[in-house]
PDB file of C-alpha atoms in Angstrom:
ATOM      1  CA  GLN B   7       0.176  -0.226  -0.127  1.00  0.00           C
ATOM      2  CA  VAL B   8       0.773   3.673  -0.808  1.00  0.00           C
ATOM      3  CA  GLN B   9       2.460   5.098   2.531  1.00  0.00           C
ATOM      4  CA  LEU B  10       4.266   8.323   3.420  1.00  0.00           C
ATOM      5  CA  VAL B  11       5.797   8.513   6.751  1.00  0.00           C
ATOM      6  CA  GLU B  12       7.158  11.911   8.431  1.00  0.00           C
ATOM      7  CA  SER B  13       9.809  11.937  10.872  1.00  0.00           C
ATOM      8  CA  GLY B  14      12.093  14.455  12.442  1.00  0.00           C
ATOM      9  CA  GLY B  15       9.435  17.112  13.946  1.00  0.00           C
ATOM     10  CA  GLY B  16       9.959  18.185  17.483  1.00  0.00           C
ATOM     11  CA  LEU B  17      10.181  21.081  19.943  1.00  0.00           C
ATOM     12  CA  VAL B  18      13.166  23.757  19.094  1.00  0.00           C
ATOM     13  CA  GLN B  19      13.807  26.977  19.977  1.00  0.00           C
ATOM     14  CA  ALA B  20      13.946  30.198  18.087  1.00  0.00           C
ATOM     15  CA  GLY B  21      16.662  30.417  15.788  1.00  0.00           C
ATOM     16  CA  GLY B  22      17.076  26.701  15.541  1.00  0.00           C
ATOM     17  CA  SER B  23      17.336  24.097  13.125  1.00  0.00           C
ATOM     18  CA  LEU B  24      15.085  20.968  11.951  1.00  0.00           C
ATOM     19  CA  ARG B  25      15.400  18.432   9.586  1.00  0.00           C
ATOM     20  CA  LEU B  26      12.460  16.819   8.640  1.00  0.00           C
ATOM     21  CA  SER B  27      12.313  13.246   6.517  1.00  0.00           C
ATOM     22  CA  CYS B  28       9.376  11.868   4.409  1.00  0.00           C
ATOM     23  CA  ALA B  29      10.061   7.857   3.328  1.00  0.00           C
ATOM     24  CA  ALA B  30       7.698   6.790   0.675  1.00  0.00           C
ATOM     25  CA  SER B  31       6.456   3.340  -0.070  1.00  0.00           C
ATOM     26  CA  GLY B  32       3.994   1.634  -2.190  1.00  0.00           C
ATOM     27  CA  TYR B  33       4.471   3.950  -5.318  1.00  0.00           C
ATOM     28  CA  THR B  34       6.924   4.829  -8.334  1.00  0.00           C
ATOM     29  CA  PHE B  35       8.748   7.895  -6.072  1.00  0.00           C
ATOM     30  CA  SER B  36      11.082   9.416  -9.010  1.00  0.00           C
ATOM     31  CA  SER B  37       7.666  10.030 -10.931  1.00  0.00           C
ATOM     32  CA  TYR B  38       5.949  12.028  -8.124  1.00  0.00           C
ATOM     33  CA  ALA B  39       6.844  15.915  -7.176  1.00  0.00           C
ATOM     34  CA  MET B  40       7.122  15.843  -3.638  1.00  0.00           C
ATOM     35  CA  GLY B  41       5.429  18.737  -1.181  1.00  0.00           C
ATOM     36  CA  TRP B  42       5.867  19.828   2.283  1.00  0.00           C
ATOM     37  CA  PHE B  43       2.465  21.449   3.614  1.00  0.00           C
ATOM     38  CA  ARG B  44       1.628  22.543   7.208  1.00  0.00           C
ATOM     39  CA  GLN B  45      -1.319  23.016   9.163  1.00  0.00           C
ATOM     40  CA  ASN B  46      -2.158  24.591  12.502  1.00  0.00           C
ATOM     41  CA  PRO B  47      -6.144  23.675  14.319  1.00  0.00           C
ATOM     42  CA  GLY B  48      -8.907  25.869  12.487  1.00  0.00           C
ATOM     43  CA  LYS B  49      -6.678  26.918   9.498  1.00  0.00           C
ATOM     44  CA  GLU B  50      -6.005  25.735   5.830  1.00  0.00           C
ATOM     45  CA  ARG B  51      -3.113  23.585   4.923  1.00  0.00           C
ATOM     46  CA  GLU B  52      -0.895  25.714   3.501  1.00  0.00           C
ATOM     47  CA  PHE B  53       1.958  25.055   0.788  1.00  0.00           C
ATOM     48  CA  VAL B  54       5.696  25.474   2.133  1.00  0.00           C
ATOM     49  CA  ALA B  55       7.711  23.561  -0.557  1.00  0.00           C
ATOM     50  CA  VAL B  56       7.906  21.246  -3.309  1.00  0.00           C
ATOM     51  CA  ILE B  57      10.167  19.553  -5.489  1.00  0.00           C
ATOM     52  CA  THR B  58       9.426  18.610  -9.227  1.00  0.00           C
ATOM     53  CA  TRP B  59       9.532  15.179 -10.515  1.00  0.00           C
ATOM     54  CA  SER B  60      11.440  15.281 -13.525  1.00  0.00           C
ATOM     55  CA  ASN B  61      14.537  17.856 -12.794  1.00  0.00           C
ATOM     56  CA  GLY B  62      14.530  18.317  -9.457  1.00  0.00           C
ATOM     57  CA  ARG B  63      13.315  21.920  -9.542  1.00  0.00           C
ATOM     58  CA  THR B  64      12.349  23.741  -6.123  1.00  0.00           C
ATOM     59  CA  TYR B  65       9.985  26.422  -5.003  1.00  0.00           C
ATOM     60  CA  TYR B  66       9.194  27.630  -1.959  1.00  0.00           C
ATOM     61  CA  LYS B  67       6.490  29.543   0.325  1.00  0.00           C
ATOM     62  CA  ASP B  68       7.868  33.376   0.435  1.00  0.00           C
ATOM     63  CA  SER B  69       7.926  33.380   4.021  1.00  0.00           C
ATOM     64  CA  VAL B  70      10.610  30.389   3.850  1.00  0.00           C
ATOM     65  CA  LYS B  71      12.890  31.458   1.293  1.00  0.00           C
ATOM     66  CA  GLY B  72      16.141  31.420   2.023  1.00  0.00           C
ATOM     67  CA  ARG B  73      15.693  29.435   5.196  1.00  0.00           C
ATOM     68  CA  PHE B  74      13.811  25.944   4.646  1.00  0.00           C
ATOM     69  CA  THR B  75      15.497  23.984   1.743  1.00  0.00           C
ATOM     70  CA  ILE B  76      13.465  20.507   0.299  1.00  0.00           C
ATOM     71  CA  SER B  77      15.905  17.973  -1.272  1.00  0.00           C
ATOM     72  CA  ARG B  78      14.917  14.322  -2.331  1.00  0.00           C
ATOM     73  CA  ASP B  79      16.814  10.812  -2.764  1.00  0.00           C
ATOM     74  CA  ASN B  80      15.303   8.790  -5.363  1.00  0.00           C
ATOM     75  CA  ALA B  81      17.133   6.065  -4.681  1.00  0.00           C
ATOM     76  CA  LYS B  82      15.983   6.024  -0.702  1.00  0.00           C
ATOM     77  CA  ASN B  83      12.229   7.029  -1.425  1.00  0.00           C
ATOM     78  CA  THR B  84      12.793   9.776   0.264  1.00  0.00           C
ATOM     79  CA  VAL B  85      12.240  13.725   0.702  1.00  0.00           C
ATOM     80  CA  TYR B  86      13.752  16.223   3.261  1.00  0.00           C
ATOM     81  CA  LEU B  87      12.962  19.534   4.407  1.00  0.00           C
ATOM     82  CA  GLN B  88      15.786  21.301   5.987  1.00  0.00           C
ATOM     83  CA  MET B  89      14.308  24.182   8.316  1.00  0.00           C
ATOM     84  CA  ASN B  90      17.055  26.797   9.640  1.00  0.00           C
ATOM     85  CA  ASN B  91      16.272  29.700  11.251  1.00  0.00           C
ATOM     86  CA  LEU B  92      13.131  28.778  12.532  1.00  0.00           C
ATOM     87  CA  LYS B  93      10.652  31.158  13.612  1.00  0.00           C
ATOM     88  CA  PRO B  94       7.742  30.656  16.215  1.00  0.00           C
ATOM     89  CA  GLU B  95       5.341  31.089  12.926  1.00  0.00           C
ATOM     90  CA  ASP B  96       6.924  28.038  11.688  1.00  0.00           C
ATOM     91  CA  THR B  97       4.932  26.222  14.454  1.00  0.00           C
ATOM     92  CA  ALA B  98       2.184  23.763  13.075  1.00  0.00           C
ATOM     93  CA  VAL B  99       2.032  19.875  11.661  1.00  0.00           C
ATOM     94  CA  TYR B 100       3.896  19.285   8.596  1.00  0.00           C
ATOM     95  CA  TYR B 101       2.972  17.056   5.916  1.00  0.00           C
ATOM     96  CA  CYS B 102       4.620  15.017   3.126  1.00  0.00           C
ATOM     97  CA  ALA B 103       2.457  14.678  -0.106  1.00  0.00           C
ATOM     98  CA  ALA B 104       3.256  13.506  -3.587  1.00  0.00           C
ATOM     99  CA  GLU B 105       1.871  14.432  -6.966  1.00  0.00           C
ATOM    100  CA  TYR B 106       2.461  12.499 -10.526  1.00  0.00           C
ATOM    101  CA  HIS B 107       4.285  14.381 -12.562  1.00  0.00           C
ATOM    102  CA  GLY B 108       3.994  17.297 -10.463  1.00  0.00           C
ATOM    103  CA  LEU B 109       5.246  20.181 -11.878  1.00  0.00           C
ATOM    104  CA  GLY B 110       5.587  22.331  -8.561  1.00  0.00           C
ATOM    105  CA  SER B 111       2.398  22.865  -7.449  1.00  0.00           C
ATOM    106  CA  ALA B 112       1.205  24.937  -4.537  1.00  0.00           C
ATOM    107  CA  ASN B 113      -2.447  23.576  -4.440  1.00  0.00           C
ATOM    108  CA  ARG B 114      -2.951  21.164  -1.988  1.00  0.00           C
ATOM    109  CA  ARG B 115      -5.733  19.598  -4.132  1.00  0.00           C
ATOM    110  CA  GLU B 116      -3.394  18.219  -6.972  1.00  0.00           C
ATOM    111  CA  TYR B 117      -1.592  15.932  -4.524  1.00  0.00           C
ATOM    112  CA  ASP B 118      -2.390  12.439  -4.741  1.00  0.00           C
ATOM    113  CA  TYR B 119      -1.013  10.862  -1.956  1.00  0.00           C
ATOM    114  CA  TRP B 120      -0.375  12.248   2.143  1.00  0.00           C
ATOM    115  CA  GLY B 121       1.369  11.533   5.274  1.00  0.00           C
ATOM    116  CA  GLN B 122       0.093  11.891   8.739  1.00  0.00           C
ATOM    117  CA  GLY B 123       2.050  14.693   9.756  1.00  0.00           C
ATOM    118  CA  THR B 124       5.064  15.168  12.006  1.00  0.00           C
ATOM    119  CA  GLN B 125       4.532  18.153  14.756  1.00  0.00           C
ATOM    120  CA  VAL B 126       7.168  21.255  14.816  1.00  0.00           C
ATOM    121  CA  THR B 127       6.864  23.204  17.671  1.00  0.00           C
ATOM    122  CA  VAL B 128       9.354  26.818  17.721  1.00  0.00           C
ATOM    123  CA  SER B 129       9.338  28.435  21.135  1.00  0.00           C
ATOM    124  CA  SER B 130      10.750  32.112  21.414  1.00  0.00           C
TER     125      SER B 130
END
């Protein structure tokens, strides 16, 4: 079965760093763009970053540009989100998602598969 499992979340002080991982299985990982989204209670799930399926081009939410880096290792079926200089407003549950032949969409409705999320909490 298709499975996306996030890990690496936790509690960190403002200015600190975390690296999230998403291990995928049950589908052809290299044929899918891989994205990261985040969500707080009562709010819509919002786009954070994506890496395309074909050439590894990356796109980011404006507020995380220069701080976050998305990458993928197709041999390991894993996508990463390196988060540096974290801010309290980065606090959220972070979700990994996959889109078949995705070219960098920020629209959560275009994604095919989702993980269950990992909590990131940034204290001030």
